[in-house]
CSV table of C-alpha atoms and ligand atoms in Angstrom, one decimal:
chain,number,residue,atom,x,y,z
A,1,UNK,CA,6.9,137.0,119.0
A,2,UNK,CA,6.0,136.4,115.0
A,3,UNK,CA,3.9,134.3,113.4
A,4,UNK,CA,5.7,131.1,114.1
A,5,UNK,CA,6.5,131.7,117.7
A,6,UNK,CA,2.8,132.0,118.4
A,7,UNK,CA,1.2,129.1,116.2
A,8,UNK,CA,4.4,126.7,118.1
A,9,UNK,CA,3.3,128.3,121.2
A,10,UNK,CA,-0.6,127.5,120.4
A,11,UNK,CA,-0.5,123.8,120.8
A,12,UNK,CA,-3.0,121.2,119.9
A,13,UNK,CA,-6.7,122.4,121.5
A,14,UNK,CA,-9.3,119.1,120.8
A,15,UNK,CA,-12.2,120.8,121.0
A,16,UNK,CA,-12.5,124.3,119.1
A,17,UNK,CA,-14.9,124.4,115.8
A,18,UNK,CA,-14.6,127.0,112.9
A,19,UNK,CA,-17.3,127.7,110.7
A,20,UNK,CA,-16.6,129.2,107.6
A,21,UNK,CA,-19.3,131.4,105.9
A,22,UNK,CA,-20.2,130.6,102.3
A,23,UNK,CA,-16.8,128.3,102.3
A,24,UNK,CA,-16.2,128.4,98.7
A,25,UNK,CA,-13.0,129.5,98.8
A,26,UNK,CA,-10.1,127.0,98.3
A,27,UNK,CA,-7.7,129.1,99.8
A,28,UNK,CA,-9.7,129.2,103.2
A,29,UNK,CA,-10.7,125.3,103.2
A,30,UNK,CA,-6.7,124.8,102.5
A,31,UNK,CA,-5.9,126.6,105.5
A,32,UNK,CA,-8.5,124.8,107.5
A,33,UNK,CA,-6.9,121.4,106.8
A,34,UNK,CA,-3.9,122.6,107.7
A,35,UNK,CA,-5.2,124.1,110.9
A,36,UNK,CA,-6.8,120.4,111.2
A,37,UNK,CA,-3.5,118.9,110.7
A,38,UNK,CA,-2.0,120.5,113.1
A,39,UNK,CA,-4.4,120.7,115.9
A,40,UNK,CA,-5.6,123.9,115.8
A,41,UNK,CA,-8.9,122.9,115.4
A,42,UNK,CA,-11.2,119.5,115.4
A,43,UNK,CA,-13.5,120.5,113.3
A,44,UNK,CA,-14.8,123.0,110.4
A,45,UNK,CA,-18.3,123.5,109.5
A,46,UNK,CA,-18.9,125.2,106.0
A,47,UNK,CA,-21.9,126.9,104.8
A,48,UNK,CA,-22.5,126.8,101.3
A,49,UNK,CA,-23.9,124.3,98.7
A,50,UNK,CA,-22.2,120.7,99.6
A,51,UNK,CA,-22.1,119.9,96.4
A,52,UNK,CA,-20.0,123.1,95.0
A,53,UNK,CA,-18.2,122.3,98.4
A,54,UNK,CA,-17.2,119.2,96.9
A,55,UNK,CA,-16.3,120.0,93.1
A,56,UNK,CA,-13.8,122.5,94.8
A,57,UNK,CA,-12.2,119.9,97.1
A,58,UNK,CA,-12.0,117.8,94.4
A,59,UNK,CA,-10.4,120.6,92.4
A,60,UNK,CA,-7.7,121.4,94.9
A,61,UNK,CA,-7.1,117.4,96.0
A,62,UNK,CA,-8.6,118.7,99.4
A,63,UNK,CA,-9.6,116.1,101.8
A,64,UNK,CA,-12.7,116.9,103.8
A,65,UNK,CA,-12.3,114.5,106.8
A,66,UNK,CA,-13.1,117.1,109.9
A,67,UNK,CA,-15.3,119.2,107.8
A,68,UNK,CA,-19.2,118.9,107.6
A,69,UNK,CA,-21.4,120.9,105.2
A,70,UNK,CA,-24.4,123.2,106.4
A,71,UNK,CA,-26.6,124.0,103.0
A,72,UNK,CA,-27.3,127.0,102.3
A,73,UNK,CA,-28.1,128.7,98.6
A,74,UNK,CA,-26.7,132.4,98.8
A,75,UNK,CA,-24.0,134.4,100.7
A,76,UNK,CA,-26.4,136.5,103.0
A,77,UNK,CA,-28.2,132.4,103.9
A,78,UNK,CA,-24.0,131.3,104.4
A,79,UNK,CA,-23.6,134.3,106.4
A,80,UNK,CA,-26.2,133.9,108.8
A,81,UNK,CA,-26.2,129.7,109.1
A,82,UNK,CA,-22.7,130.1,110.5
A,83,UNK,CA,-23.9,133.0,113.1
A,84,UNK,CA,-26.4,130.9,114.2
A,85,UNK,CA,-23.8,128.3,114.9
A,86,UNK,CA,-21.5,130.6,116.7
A,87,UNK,CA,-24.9,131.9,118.4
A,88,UNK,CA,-26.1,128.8,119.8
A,89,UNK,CA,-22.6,127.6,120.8
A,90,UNK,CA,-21.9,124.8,118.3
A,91,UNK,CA,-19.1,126.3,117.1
A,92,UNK,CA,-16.3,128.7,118.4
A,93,UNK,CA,-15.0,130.5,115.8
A,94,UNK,CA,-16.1,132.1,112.4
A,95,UNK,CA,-14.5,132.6,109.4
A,96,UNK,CA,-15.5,134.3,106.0
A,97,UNK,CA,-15.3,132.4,102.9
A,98,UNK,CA,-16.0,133.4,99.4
A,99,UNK,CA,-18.2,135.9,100.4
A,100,UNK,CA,-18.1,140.0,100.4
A,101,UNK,CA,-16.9,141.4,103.9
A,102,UNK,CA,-20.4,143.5,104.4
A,103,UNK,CA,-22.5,140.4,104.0
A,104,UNK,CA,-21.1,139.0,106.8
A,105,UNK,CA,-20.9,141.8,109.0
A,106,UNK,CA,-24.5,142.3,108.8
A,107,UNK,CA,-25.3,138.8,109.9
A,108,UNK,CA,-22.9,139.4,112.9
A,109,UNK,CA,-24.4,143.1,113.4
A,110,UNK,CA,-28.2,141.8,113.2
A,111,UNK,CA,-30.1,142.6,116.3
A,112,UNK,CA,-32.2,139.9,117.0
A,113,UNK,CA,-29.6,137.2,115.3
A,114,UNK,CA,-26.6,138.5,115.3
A,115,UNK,CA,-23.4,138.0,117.6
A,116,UNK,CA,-22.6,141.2,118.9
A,117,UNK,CA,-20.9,141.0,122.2
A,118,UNK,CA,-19.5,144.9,122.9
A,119,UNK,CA,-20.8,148.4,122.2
A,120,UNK,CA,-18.8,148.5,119.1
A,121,UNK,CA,-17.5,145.7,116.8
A,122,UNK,CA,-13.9,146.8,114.9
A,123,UNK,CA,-11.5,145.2,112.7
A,124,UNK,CA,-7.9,144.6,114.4
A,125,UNK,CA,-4.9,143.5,111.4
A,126,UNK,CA,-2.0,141.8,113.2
A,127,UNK,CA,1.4,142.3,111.1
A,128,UNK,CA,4.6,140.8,111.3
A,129,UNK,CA,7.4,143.8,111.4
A,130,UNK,CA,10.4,143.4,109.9
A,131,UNK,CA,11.7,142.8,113.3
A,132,UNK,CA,10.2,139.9,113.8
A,133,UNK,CA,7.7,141.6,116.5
A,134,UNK,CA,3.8,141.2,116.3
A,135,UNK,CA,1.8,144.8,115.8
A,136,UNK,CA,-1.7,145.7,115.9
A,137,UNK,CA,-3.1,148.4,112.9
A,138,UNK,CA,-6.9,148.9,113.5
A,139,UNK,CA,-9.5,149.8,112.1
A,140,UNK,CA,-8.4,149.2,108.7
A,141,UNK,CA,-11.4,147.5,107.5
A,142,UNK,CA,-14.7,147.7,109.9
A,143,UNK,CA,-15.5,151.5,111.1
A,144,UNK,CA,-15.9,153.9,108.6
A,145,UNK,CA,-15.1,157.5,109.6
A,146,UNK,CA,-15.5,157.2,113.6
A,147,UNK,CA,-16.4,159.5,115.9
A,148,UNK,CA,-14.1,160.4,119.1
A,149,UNK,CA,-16.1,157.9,121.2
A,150,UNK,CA,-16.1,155.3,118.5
A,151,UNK,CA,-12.5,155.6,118.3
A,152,UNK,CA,-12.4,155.5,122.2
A,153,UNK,CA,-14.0,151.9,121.7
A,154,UNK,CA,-12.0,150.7,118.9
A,155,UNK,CA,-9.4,151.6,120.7
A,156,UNK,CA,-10.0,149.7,123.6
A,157,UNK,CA,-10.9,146.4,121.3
A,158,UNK,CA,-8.0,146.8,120.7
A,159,UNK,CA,-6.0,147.1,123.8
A,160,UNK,CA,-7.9,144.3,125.2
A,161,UNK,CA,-7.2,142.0,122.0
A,162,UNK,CA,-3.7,142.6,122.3
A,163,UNK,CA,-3.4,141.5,126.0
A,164,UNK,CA,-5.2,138.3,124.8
A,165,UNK,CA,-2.7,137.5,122.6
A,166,UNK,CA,-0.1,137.6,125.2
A,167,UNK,CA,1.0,141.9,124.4
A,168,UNK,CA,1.1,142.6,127.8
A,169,UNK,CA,0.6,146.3,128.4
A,170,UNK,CA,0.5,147.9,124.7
A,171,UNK,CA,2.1,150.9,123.8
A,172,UNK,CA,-0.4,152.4,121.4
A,173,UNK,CA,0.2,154.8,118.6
A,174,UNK,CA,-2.7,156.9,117.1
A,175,UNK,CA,-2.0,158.2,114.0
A,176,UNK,CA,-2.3,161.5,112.0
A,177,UNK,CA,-0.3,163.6,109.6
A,178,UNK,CA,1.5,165.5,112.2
A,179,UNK,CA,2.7,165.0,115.5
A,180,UNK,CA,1.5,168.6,117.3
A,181,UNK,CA,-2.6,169.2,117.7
A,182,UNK,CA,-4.2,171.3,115.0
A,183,UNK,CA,-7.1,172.9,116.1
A,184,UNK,CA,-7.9,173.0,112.4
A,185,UNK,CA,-7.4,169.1,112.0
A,186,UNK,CA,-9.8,166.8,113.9
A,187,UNK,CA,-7.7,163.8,113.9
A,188,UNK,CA,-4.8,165.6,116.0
A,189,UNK,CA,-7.3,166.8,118.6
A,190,UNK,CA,-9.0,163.2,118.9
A,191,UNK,CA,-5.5,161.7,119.3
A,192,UNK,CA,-4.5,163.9,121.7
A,193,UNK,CA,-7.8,162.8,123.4
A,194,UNK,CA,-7.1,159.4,123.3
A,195,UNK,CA,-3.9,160.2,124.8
A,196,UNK,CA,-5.5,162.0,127.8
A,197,UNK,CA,-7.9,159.1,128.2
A,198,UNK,CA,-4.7,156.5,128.6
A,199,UNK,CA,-2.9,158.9,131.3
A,200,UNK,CA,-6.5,158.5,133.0
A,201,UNK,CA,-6.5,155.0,132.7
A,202,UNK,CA,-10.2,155.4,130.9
A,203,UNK,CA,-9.2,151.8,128.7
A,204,UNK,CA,-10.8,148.7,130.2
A,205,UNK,CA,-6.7,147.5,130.4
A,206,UNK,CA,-3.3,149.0,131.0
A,207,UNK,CA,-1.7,150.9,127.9
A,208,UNK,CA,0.3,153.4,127.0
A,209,UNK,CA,-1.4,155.9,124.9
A,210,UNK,CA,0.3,158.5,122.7
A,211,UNK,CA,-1.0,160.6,119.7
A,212,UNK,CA,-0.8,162.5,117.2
A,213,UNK,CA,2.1,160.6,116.1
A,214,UNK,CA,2.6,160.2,112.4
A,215,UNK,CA,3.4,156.8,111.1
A,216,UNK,CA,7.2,157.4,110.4
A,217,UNK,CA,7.3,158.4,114.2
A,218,UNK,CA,5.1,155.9,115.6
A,219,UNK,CA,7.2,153.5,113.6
A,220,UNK,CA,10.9,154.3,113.8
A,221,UNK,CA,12.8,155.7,117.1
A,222,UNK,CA,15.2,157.5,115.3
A,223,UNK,CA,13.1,159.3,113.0
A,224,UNK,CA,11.0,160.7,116.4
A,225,UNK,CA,14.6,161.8,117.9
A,226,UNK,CA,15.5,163.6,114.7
A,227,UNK,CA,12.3,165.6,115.1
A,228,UNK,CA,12.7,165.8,118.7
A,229,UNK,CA,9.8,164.3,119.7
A,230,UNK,CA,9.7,162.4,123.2
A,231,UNK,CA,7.3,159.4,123.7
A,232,UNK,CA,7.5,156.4,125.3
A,233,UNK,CA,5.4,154.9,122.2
A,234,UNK,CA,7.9,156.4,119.4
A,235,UNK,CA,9.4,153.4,117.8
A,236,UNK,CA,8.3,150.6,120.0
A,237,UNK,CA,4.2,150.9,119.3
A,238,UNK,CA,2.5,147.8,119.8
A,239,UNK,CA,-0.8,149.5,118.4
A,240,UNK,CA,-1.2,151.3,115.3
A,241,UNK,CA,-4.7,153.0,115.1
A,242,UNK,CA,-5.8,154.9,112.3
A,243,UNK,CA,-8.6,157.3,112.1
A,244,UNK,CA,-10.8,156.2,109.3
A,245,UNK,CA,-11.1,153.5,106.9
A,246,UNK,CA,-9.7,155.2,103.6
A,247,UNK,CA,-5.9,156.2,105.6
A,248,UNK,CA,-6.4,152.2,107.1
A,249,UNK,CA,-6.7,150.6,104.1
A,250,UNK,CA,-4.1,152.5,102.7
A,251,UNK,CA,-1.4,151.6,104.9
A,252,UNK,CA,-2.5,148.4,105.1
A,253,UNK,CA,-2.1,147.5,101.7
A,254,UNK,CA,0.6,149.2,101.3
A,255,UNK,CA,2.4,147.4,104.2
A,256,UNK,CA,1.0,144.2,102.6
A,257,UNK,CA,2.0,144.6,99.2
A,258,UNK,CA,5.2,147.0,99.2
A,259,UNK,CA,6.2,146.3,102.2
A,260,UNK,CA,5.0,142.6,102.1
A,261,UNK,CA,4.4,142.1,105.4
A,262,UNK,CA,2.8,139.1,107.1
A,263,UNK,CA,-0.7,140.4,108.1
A,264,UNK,CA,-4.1,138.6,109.6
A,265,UNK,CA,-7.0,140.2,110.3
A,266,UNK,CA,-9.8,139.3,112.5
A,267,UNK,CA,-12.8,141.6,113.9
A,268,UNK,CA,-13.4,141.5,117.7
A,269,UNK,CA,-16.5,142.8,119.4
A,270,UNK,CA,-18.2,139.8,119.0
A,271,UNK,CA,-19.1,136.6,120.8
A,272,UNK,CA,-15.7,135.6,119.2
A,273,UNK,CA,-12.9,136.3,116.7
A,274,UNK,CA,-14.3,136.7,113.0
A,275,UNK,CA,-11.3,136.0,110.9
A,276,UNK,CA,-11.5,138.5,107.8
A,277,UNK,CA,-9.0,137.7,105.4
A,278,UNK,CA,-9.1,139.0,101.5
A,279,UNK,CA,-9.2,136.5,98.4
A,280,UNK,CA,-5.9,137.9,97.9
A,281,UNK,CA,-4.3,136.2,100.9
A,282,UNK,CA,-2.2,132.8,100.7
A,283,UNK,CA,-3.3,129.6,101.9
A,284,UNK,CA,-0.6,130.2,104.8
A,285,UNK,CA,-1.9,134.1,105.6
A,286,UNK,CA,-4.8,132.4,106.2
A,287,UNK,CA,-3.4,129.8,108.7
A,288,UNK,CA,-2.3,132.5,110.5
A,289,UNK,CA,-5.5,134.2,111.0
A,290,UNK,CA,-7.1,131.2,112.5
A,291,UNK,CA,-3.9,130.6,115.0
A,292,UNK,CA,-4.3,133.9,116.2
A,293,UNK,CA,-7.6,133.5,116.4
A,294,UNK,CA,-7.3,130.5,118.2
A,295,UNK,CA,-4.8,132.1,120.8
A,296,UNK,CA,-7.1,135.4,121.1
A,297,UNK,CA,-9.9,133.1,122.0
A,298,UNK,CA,-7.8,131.1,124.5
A,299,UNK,CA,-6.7,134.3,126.4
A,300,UNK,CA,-9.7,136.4,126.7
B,401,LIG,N1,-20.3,147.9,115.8
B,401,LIG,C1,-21.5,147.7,116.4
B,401,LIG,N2,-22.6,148.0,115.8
B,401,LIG,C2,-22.5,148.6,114.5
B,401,LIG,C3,-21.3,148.8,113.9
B,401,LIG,C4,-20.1,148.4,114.6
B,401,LIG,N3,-18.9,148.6,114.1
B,401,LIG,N4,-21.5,149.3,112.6
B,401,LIG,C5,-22.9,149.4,112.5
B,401,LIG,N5,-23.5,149.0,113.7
B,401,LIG,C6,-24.9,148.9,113.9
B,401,LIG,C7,-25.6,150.2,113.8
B,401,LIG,O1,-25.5,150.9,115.1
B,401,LIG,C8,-27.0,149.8,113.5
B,401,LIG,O2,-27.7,149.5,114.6
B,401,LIG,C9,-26.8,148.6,112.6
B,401,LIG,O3,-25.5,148.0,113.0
B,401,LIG,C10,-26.8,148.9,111.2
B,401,LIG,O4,-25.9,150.0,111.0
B,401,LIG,P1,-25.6,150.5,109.5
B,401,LIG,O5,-26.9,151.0,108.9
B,401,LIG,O6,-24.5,151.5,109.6
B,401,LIG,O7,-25.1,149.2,108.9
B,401,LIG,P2,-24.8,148.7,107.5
B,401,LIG,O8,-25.3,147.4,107.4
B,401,LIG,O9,-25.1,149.7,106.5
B,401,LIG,O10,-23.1,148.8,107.6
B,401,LIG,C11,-22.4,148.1,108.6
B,401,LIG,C12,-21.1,147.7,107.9
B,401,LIG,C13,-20.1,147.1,108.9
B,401,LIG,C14,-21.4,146.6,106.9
B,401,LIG,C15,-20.5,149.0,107.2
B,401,LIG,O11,-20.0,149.8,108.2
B,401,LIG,C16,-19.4,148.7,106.2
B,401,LIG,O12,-19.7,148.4,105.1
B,401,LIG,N6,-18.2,148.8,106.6
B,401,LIG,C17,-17.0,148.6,105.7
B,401,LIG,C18,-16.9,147.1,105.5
B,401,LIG,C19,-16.0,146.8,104.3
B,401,LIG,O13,-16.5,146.9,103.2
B,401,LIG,N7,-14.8,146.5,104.6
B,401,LIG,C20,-13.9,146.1,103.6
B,401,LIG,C21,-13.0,147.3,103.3
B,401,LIG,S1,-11.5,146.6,103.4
């Protein structure tokens, strides 16, 4: 399943709101109209100054039938304006605008008005491979330099996110440099951990846990056989999971801008899906993000 196969499979759903937070981005309220259009959603809320709001439709020819504006004068007022409307259930989704990935965060971390739904929030990226498969790379984006348990809990976000996006029993990947434990390498000994964990079905769902694993491993069959290495995760993983930000981000870009992959990002954890996406990301990337939002929502 790509991209396609899951926005064709999504259908039209009359009721789901997005808000975006601090919508001045024209590349996010394109997307929305498109996810208007096609059903995806029936109706955006954007919080931001209406009449900047406007000036940018105008600039981009974008209708706003479907959207209202929610005022608000400064990022941190965006982020927290579209919390509260995820918080008090008039809207379903949340999206960030033209605002920095830490300002929203906090609103969604805050303690008395925030959104958070699990012990640990974390970012999940869904890429299209080459293949034409959907994979899961987390946490590229979210969770700094995690601990074993941390990981444990990203981990599981993200097990249970793929299931709700229809990847029935994951095989999941976690990464290091090598594929044999290193007592003198922390990463290796977590991953074989994590691995443990899986065999003693410690996730919340079914999955197939293997690690260390490095990526060309993880990622191609063939390069695991050459090395010898027998897993039932080598070359199929449905979950790639990295063990800090900096090796995360890496990959990730370099899988978006070498590689040129289709990816979406969203952050789970929360009352509902926050769709992350960068200012570099198209108009369609986007539209991506809030269909697979949109199906994560529907099967969780
Ligand atoms: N899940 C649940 N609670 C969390 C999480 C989490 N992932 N992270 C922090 N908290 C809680 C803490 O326990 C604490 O109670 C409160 O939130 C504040 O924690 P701090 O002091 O660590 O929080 P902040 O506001 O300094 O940082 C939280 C961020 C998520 C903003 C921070 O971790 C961050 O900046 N991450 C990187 C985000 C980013 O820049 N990504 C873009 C790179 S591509």
């Amino acid at each position: 399943m790509g991209f396609t196969n899951l926005k064709e499979s999504l259908g039209p759903s009359p009721k789901r709101c997005l808000t975006v937070a601090w919508g001045l981005d024209s590349e996010v309220l394109l997307a929305c109209r498109e996810a208007l259009d096609q059903g995806f959603l029936a109706g955006v809320t954007v919080t931001a100054p209406p009449d900047q709001v406007k000036t940018l439709a105008e600039e981009v020819g974008l209708n706003l039938d479907g959207f209202s504006i929610r005022p608000a004068e400064t990022p941190e007022e965006g982020a927290s304006e579209a919390v509260r409307l995820i918080r008090e259930g008039q809207c379903d989704l949340l999206m960030k605008g033209g605002l920095q990935t830490s300002v929203i965060l906090r609103a969604v971390l805050n303690k008395e008005r925030g959104i958070r739904a699990q012990e640990l929030l974390s970012h999940v990226a869904v890429m299209e491979l080459p293949t034409g498969r959907l994979a899961l790379l987390t946490d590229a984006a979210m969770n700094i330099k995690p601990d074993l348990y941390q990981k444990q809990l990203i981990l599981d976000n993200a097990i249970r996110f793929a299931w709700s996006i229809g990847l029935k029993h994951p095989k999941a990947a976690v990464l290091a440099s090598i594929e044999t434990v290193n007592p003198q390498m922390q990463d290796t000994i977590d991953a074989a951990c994590l691995t443990l964990m899986g065999k003693r079905g410690q996730f919340t769902k079914p999955a197939t846990v293997d690690g260390p694993l490095a990526f060309d491993n993880a990622y191609s069959l063939e390069a695991a056989r050459q090395k010898g290495i027998e897993s039932e995760v080598a070359g199929q993983a449905d979950i790639f999971m990295v063990q800090d930000i900096t090796s995360g981000n890496l990959l990730y870009k370099a899988l978006t801008y070498v590689a040129q992959l289709s990816i979406a990002g969203v952050v789970v954890g929360a009352s509902c899906p926050i769709i992350l996406t960068s200012r570099a990301d198209s108009a369609p990337s986007k539209l991506n993000a809030i269909a697979l939002a949109c199906q994560a929502l529907a099967g969780s």
